[in-house]
Amino acid sequence: MNTLQEKIAATMNFLAQEGYRPEQVHEEVVVFKHEGHSFLIDYDEDDQQYARIVLPNFKPIHNQAERTFALQAANNTNQSIKNCLITVGDTQASGMVEFLIQDVDCLLPLLDRTVSALDSAARFFLRHIQELTDEAKAFARSMEGAEATDNTDSSTHTS
């Protein structure tokens, strides 16, 4: 089993060989960019077998209505997309894949597939939020139309 320092060194070396420009931003965290998104690989010094790859803060959440849609979209995404977990905080949504590994050499070959899976999960999530938003807007428009019809009907019957 690798020490934390060995995991970080192996991760930095692997990412550099794959053409990324990794940066160690914390004792346990390496950040790299892929297709315009920042990803991080996070190890836990207290749990030598734990690692995760994270797509942090890919969707800002501006208000409670957006958060409600984001929670629904995250639930749907988590049920539909293998191995990815979308989490929703008060101000943003993130994606992650967690691993229990014996050695860092087990994780690194999965990097491309994991990044691709997180990209897919984020797109699925964003598409689902858009669908929910469109449905809510259509419902609001239909309610406005129903109110206008009700108001017209009641004004014509009051004579």
Short mmCIF file of C-alpha atoms in Angstrom, two decimals:
data_model
loop_
_atom_site.label_atom_id
_atom_site.label_comp_id
_atom_site.label_asym_id
_atom_site.label_seq_id
_atom_site.Cartn_x
_atom_site.Cartn_y
_atom_site.Cartn_z
CA MET A 1 0.00 0.00 0.00
CA ASN A 2 1.30 3.45 -0.92
CA THR A 3 1.92 6.24 1.53
CA LEU A 4 0.07 9.49 0.91
CA GLN A 5 3.23 11.09 -0.48
CA GLU A 6 3.75 8.14 -2.85
CA LYS A 7 0.14 8.39 -4.05
CA ILE A 8 0.49 12.12 -4.72
CA ALA A 9 3.81 11.65 -6.53
CA ALA A 10 2.44 8.79 -8.65
CA THR A 11 -0.69 10.81 -9.46
CA MET A 12 1.30 13.90 -10.43
CA ASN A 13 3.63 11.80 -12.61
CA PHE A 14 0.77 9.91 -14.28
CA LEU A 15 -1.18 13.07 -15.06
CA ALA A 16 1.91 14.78 -16.47
CA GLN A 17 2.61 11.77 -18.70
CA GLU A 18 -1.00 11.90 -19.94
CA GLY A 19 -0.51 15.54 -20.98
CA TYR A 20 -2.22 17.25 -18.06
CA ARG A 21 -0.64 19.95 -15.91
CA PRO A 22 -1.39 18.69 -12.42
CA GLU A 23 -1.07 20.91 -9.39
CA GLN A 24 -0.95 19.82 -5.77
CA VAL A 25 -3.22 22.30 -3.98
CA HIS A 26 -3.38 20.61 -0.60
CA GLU A 27 -1.53 17.85 1.18
CA GLU A 28 -4.10 15.30 -0.02
CA VAL A 29 -5.41 16.91 -3.24
CA VAL A 30 -4.21 17.11 -6.85
CA VAL A 31 -6.06 19.33 -9.36
CA PHE A 32 -5.98 19.07 -13.15
CA LYS A 33 -8.02 20.45 -16.05
CA HIS A 34 -9.80 18.40 -18.68
CA GLU A 35 -11.79 20.00 -21.51
CA GLY A 36 -12.23 23.25 -19.60
CA HIS A 37 -13.30 21.69 -16.30
CA SER A 38 -11.19 21.43 -13.17
CA PHE A 39 -11.09 17.99 -11.58
CA LEU A 40 -9.46 16.95 -8.37
CA ILE A 41 -8.13 13.70 -7.05
CA ASP A 42 -8.48 13.50 -3.30
CA TYR A 43 -6.84 10.97 -1.00
CA ASP A 44 -7.52 10.48 2.71
CA GLU A 45 -4.49 10.11 4.92
CA ASP A 46 -6.61 8.46 7.63
CA ASP A 47 -8.10 5.90 5.21
CA GLN A 48 -5.31 4.54 3.03
CA GLN A 49 -7.71 2.73 0.68
CA TYR A 50 -9.96 5.72 -0.02
CA ALA A 51 -9.67 7.94 -3.09
CA ARG A 52 -12.10 10.03 -5.07
CA ILE A 53 -12.14 11.96 -8.31
CA VAL A 54 -14.29 15.09 -8.13
CA LEU A 55 -15.80 17.53 -10.62
CA PRO A 56 -16.32 20.37 -8.15
CA ASN A 57 -18.81 23.21 -8.38
CA PHE A 58 -19.89 22.59 -11.97
CA LYS A 59 -23.34 24.15 -11.48
CA PRO A 60 -23.99 27.25 -9.38
CA ILE A 61 -27.22 27.32 -7.38
CA HIS A 62 -28.66 30.84 -7.04
CA ASN A 63 -31.90 30.39 -5.12
CA GLN A 64 -34.19 27.89 -3.42
CA ALA A 65 -36.16 27.13 -6.60
CA GLU A 66 -32.94 26.21 -8.43
CA ARG A 67 -31.86 24.13 -5.45
CA THR A 68 -35.15 22.22 -5.53
CA PHE A 69 -34.69 21.46 -9.23
CA ALA A 70 -31.04 20.55 -8.61
CA LEU A 71 -31.99 18.07 -5.89
CA GLN A 72 -34.54 16.43 -8.20
CA ALA A 73 -32.02 16.33 -11.05
CA ALA A 74 -29.31 14.92 -8.76
CA ASN A 75 -31.63 12.17 -7.56
CA ASN A 76 -32.52 11.26 -11.14
CA THR A 77 -28.87 11.37 -12.23
CA ASN A 78 -27.70 9.24 -9.31
CA GLN A 79 -30.32 6.62 -10.21
CA SER A 80 -29.47 6.69 -13.92
CA ILE A 81 -25.69 7.07 -14.25
CA LYS A 82 -23.40 4.30 -13.06
CA ASN A 83 -20.88 4.94 -10.31
CA CYS A 84 -21.21 8.76 -10.26
CA LEU A 85 -22.64 10.71 -7.38
CA ILE A 86 -24.00 14.23 -7.86
CA THR A 87 -24.22 16.25 -4.65
CA VAL A 88 -26.09 19.52 -4.20
CA GLY A 89 -25.02 22.10 -1.65
CA ASP A 90 -26.59 25.45 -0.87
CA THR A 91 -24.71 27.28 -3.64
CA GLN A 92 -23.40 24.65 -6.08
CA ALA A 93 -23.56 21.11 -7.41
CA SER A 94 -20.56 18.78 -7.70
CA GLY A 95 -19.94 15.29 -9.02
CA MET A 96 -17.70 12.56 -7.69
CA VAL A 97 -16.66 8.95 -8.00
CA GLU A 98 -15.30 7.28 -4.88
CA PHE A 99 -12.93 4.32 -4.85
CA LEU A 100 -11.62 1.84 -2.33
CA ILE A 101 -8.25 0.81 -3.71
CA GLN A 102 -5.37 -1.30 -2.53
CA ASP A 103 -2.81 0.74 -4.44
CA VAL A 104 -2.77 3.98 -6.43
CA ASP A 105 -1.77 1.94 -9.49
CA CYS A 106 -5.31 0.51 -9.44
CA LEU A 107 -6.87 3.98 -9.66
CA LEU A 108 -4.84 5.80 -12.28
CA PRO A 109 -5.71 3.56 -15.26
CA LEU A 110 -9.39 4.35 -14.55
CA LEU A 111 -8.85 8.09 -14.77
CA ASP A 112 -10.02 8.63 -18.36
CA ARG A 113 -13.15 6.55 -17.90
CA THR A 114 -13.93 8.25 -14.59
CA VAL A 115 -13.51 11.76 -16.03
CA SER A 116 -15.70 10.77 -18.98
CA ALA A 117 -18.34 9.35 -16.62
CA LEU A 118 -18.33 12.53 -14.53
CA ASP A 119 -18.68 14.65 -17.68
CA SER A 120 -21.63 12.48 -18.76
CA ALA A 121 -23.25 12.71 -15.34
CA ALA A 122 -22.87 16.50 -15.29
CA ARG A 123 -24.42 16.81 -18.77
CA PHE A 124 -27.29 14.48 -17.78
CA PHE A 125 -27.85 16.52 -14.60
CA LEU A 126 -27.81 19.86 -16.46
CA ARG A 127 -30.17 18.54 -19.14
CA HIS A 128 -32.57 17.31 -16.44
CA ILE A 129 -32.50 20.68 -14.66
CA GLN A 130 -33.32 22.38 -17.97
CA GLU A 131 -36.25 20.00 -18.52
CA LEU A 132 -37.57 20.70 -15.02
CA THR A 133 -37.20 24.45 -15.55
CA ASP A 134 -38.98 24.28 -18.92
CA GLU A 135 -41.81 22.24 -17.38
CA ALA A 136 -42.18 24.74 -14.52
CA LYS A 137 -42.28 27.67 -16.96
CA ALA A 138 -44.87 25.91 -19.14
CA PHE A 139 -46.97 25.18 -16.05
CA ALA A 140 -46.72 28.81 -14.91
CA ARG A 141 -47.79 30.02 -18.37
CA SER A 142 -50.73 27.62 -18.39
CA MET A 143 -51.77 28.85 -14.95
CA GLU A 144 -51.56 32.48 -16.13
CA GLY A 145 -53.74 31.55 -19.11
CA ALA A 146 -56.22 29.80 -16.83
CA GLU A 147 -56.34 32.83 -14.52
CA ALA A 148 -56.94 35.15 -17.47
CA THR A 149 -59.75 32.89 -18.68
CA ASP A 150 -61.23 32.75 -15.17
CA ASN A 151 -61.07 36.54 -14.87
CA THR A 152 -62.68 37.00 -18.29
CA ASP A 153 -65.41 34.48 -17.47
CA SER A 154 -66.19 36.08 -14.12
CA SER A 155 -66.27 39.61 -15.57
CA THR A 156 -68.73 38.58 -18.31
CA HIS A 157 -71.08 36.88 -15.85
CA THR A 158 -71.39 39.69 -13.32
CA SER A 159 -74.07 41.76 -15.05
#
